[in-house]
Amino acid sequence: MGASLTIGEFSRLTHVTVKALRHYHDVDLLRPAAIDTANGYRLYSTDQVATAQVIRRFRELDMPLEEIRDVLHASDLLQRNRAILAHLDRLERRLDQTQADVASLRSLLADPAIPPAVEYRTAAATPSFAIAEMVPKAGIDEWCAAVFAELYAALDRADVRPTGPSGGLYSNDFFEDAAGAVTAFIPIGDRVEPRFGRVQLVEVPSSRLAVTLHVGSFNDLDRTYGALGAHVAERSLGSEGPIREHYLISPADTDDLARLRTEVCWPISPVLDTNYLLEGNRPWISE
Amino acid sequence: MGASLTIGEFSRLTHVTVKALRHYHDVDLLRPAAIDTANGYRLYSTDQVATAQVIRRFRELDMPLEEIRDVLHASDLLQRNRAILAHLDRLERRLDQTQADVASLRSLLADPAIPPAVEYRTAAATPSFAIAEMVPKAGIDEWCAAVFAELYAALDRADVRPTGPSGGLYSNDFFEDAAGAVTAFIPIGDRVEPRFGRVQLVEVPSSRLAVTLHVGSFNDLDRTYGALGAHVAERSLGSEGPIREHYLISPADTDDLARLRTEVCWPISPVLDTNYLLEGNRPWISE
DNA sequence: TTGCTCCTCACGTCACGTGAGGTGGC
DNA sequence: TTGCTCCTCACGTCACGTGAGGTGGC
C-alpha cells in the first residue's frame, strides 16, 4: 500500500514519459492503481514503480508491448523466464546480424562488382525429399536450418543416401513480397515415400539454368543475385520458374562462413540460349 | 545502358520487395529508369541494381531513408563517407548500449530493490558556471559529455577553480516528456563572468533535498530515482523544483562505469521535514 | 486572474505491408 | 476466358509524440 502519485510524479520516479504511461493505460498494460472520479486523474501507487521500470527496461530492448504483457502476466517463473530468454536470444542474434551486416556493407562499398562466371546447365528432373512452405523473408535462415535437419533425419529413417547437394526452390513471391513459397529439397535416386514429419516426395522439375557459384556468407547473396540476374536480363535469356540455390557447402558442413559455397541458379529459356542450341539441342521440337 | 526490367524482375535481382520499390519511388529515393506511358509500368535498368542493393544494406542497418538519400546524393566522397561513418558510429554505440541494457536488466530482475540510505540536506545558493538547454532524453549522455567539457574549458579560461562537484538540474518536463530543460553546472566561489561559448554565470538556488548516493552506471539511475522518489512520496515530503544530480565521480574521471558515483537529490519541503525542524529551523518564519 | 497539472480527442511519424479493385497482354 | 503482372488508392501497423482545446484547484 504505497503512496498515491499523479501521473507526472510517477513519470519522474520511473523515467517513463507521461505520454507513454497514458498509452500503457490505453492498451491495459499498466493500469493506474486508482482514478480520481471527480476529475479523471490517474493515480499511481509507489508499489507500481518496479513494474513501470521493468516495462521501460524491456522497451529499451525493443521488446513489443504484447510480449512485455506476457512477461508481466506470466503465471509461473518458468514461463516468464522463457519469454525473457527468448527475447534476449533474439537480441543476441540481432547483434551478430548487425555486425555481419556492417562487415558486408564495408565490402560492398569497397569492392567493385566483379562480373561473375556464369555457366549454363540443364538440370534433369530429380525425385527428392522436400519440405515446402510459406516462409517470411526475415526468417529464412532459421527455417532452412530447421528444415534441412528434418530432411536429413527423414533420409536416415528411410535409409536413403542423397544423390546430390541439397537445394532450395524460391518462388518469385518470396523475393517480391515479405514472404513466399520456398521448397527445401534433397535429391534421392529412387522414388521412396518419406513418412516423416513435413517431408514429402517431390519431383524437382527439369530446367535450363544459368548458374553462378557464390562464395561465402548468405548475407552477400544479393550481390550474386544482382550480377547473375543482370547477366541473364542483358542477354534476354530470362524464363519462368523459381530460382534455385544448391548448397554445396552449407552451414551444416562448416561454421566458417567464408567456406560456404552456394550455386545460384537462374531459370533461362532454352530457345534463346545459344550454347544450348550449339550443343545440338532443338528445344522447339516437342520433347 | 543496362537491360530494362519490370518491377518484379528488378525485385528478384535486388532482394528489395515490390512494395518497398514503389515506396522508394513515391519518396523519390530510387526513381525507375523509365515508365511505360501506355500502362504506367515502372521499368528499371540493370544499372540500378547496385543502388538498390546499397539502399537495402543501409535499411538493414536501420538507416533512415533521408540519410540514405544523403549518402546516395553526396557530392563528394568525403561527405559521403562522413555520413556513412556517422551511422556506423551510431550503430556501434547502440550495440554497446544494448549490451549494457541487457546486463542492467538481468540485475534488475535478479536483485531485490534495496531501500536506499536517504540523507536530508540543505543546499545553499551557489554561483556557478552553467549551460542550460532543452535536451532530448535520448541524447542526455552525449549532451552532458560535450557540455561539461565546455564548462571545464570555461573554468580554465577564467582561471577559476570549482568549489564542489559538478551537477545537473533536471526540469520536470525532462522526465515527463521526450525532452526538457536541463542545466549543467559547476559551482565556483565567486561571481565571475565566464565569456566562453554557451557558458553563463548562474546562481543555483538553495533547496532542501533528500539525497541518495547512486553507485555505478547511469543506466541504472532509474532504480535510485524510483527508490528515492517513493521514499519521499511515502513520507509526503515532496516539493516543487527541479531534481538535481551531483557527479561525484563522473565519466570524465574514470572509464570504469562501476566506479561512478552520483548523488540524486529530490527537492523536499522544509516545512514537512521533521529532521529539519529538529535542527532548530523554523521555515514558516520568513527567511 | 494567471499558472500549473491534468484530461481527451485527433492526427502525425516512419517505412513499409495488406488488401481491394482494376488494367492489359498472352 | 483464365492467369499473370502490373497499377493506384486507402487503410493498417507499432509505439508512442505532437498539438489543440478544455478542466479544476491554488
Coordinates of C-alpha atoms in Angstrom, one line a residue, chain A residues 114-119 121 210-216 221 223-225 227-228 246-249 259-265:
Chain A
I114 CA 33.2 -8.4 -60.4
P115 CA 31.3 -9.9 -63.2
P116 CA 30.6 -13.4 -62.2
A117 CA 31.5 -16.6 -64.1
V118 CA 28.2 -17.9 -65.5
E119 CA 27.7 -21.4 -66.6
R121 CA 23.4 -26.1 -67.4
A210 CA 22.3 -20.0 -65.7
V211 CA 24.5 -20.8 -62.7
T212 CA 27.0 -18.8 -60.6
L213 CA 28.9 -20.0 -57.7
H214 CA 28.5 -17.8 -54.6
V215 CA 31.4 -17.9 -52.2
G216 CA 30.9 -17.0 -48.5
L221 CA 23.9 -13.4 -51.7
R223 CA 25.3 -9.3 -54.9
T224 CA 25.4 -12.6 -56.8
Y225 CA 21.7 -12.4 -57.5
A227 CA 25.1 -9.9 -61.1
L228 CA 23.6 -13.1 -62.3
H246 CA 22.3 -25.5 -54.4
Y247 CA 24.1 -25.7 -51.0
L248 CA 27.4 -27.3 -52.0
I249 CA 28.9 -26.3 -48.6
R259 CA 33.9 -21.5 -46.6
L260 CA 30.3 -21.6 -47.7
R261 CA 29.6 -22.4 -51.3
T262 CA 26.2 -21.9 -52.9
E263 CA 25.2 -22.2 -56.5
V264 CA 22.7 -19.6 -57.6
C265 CA 20.6 -20.9 -60.5

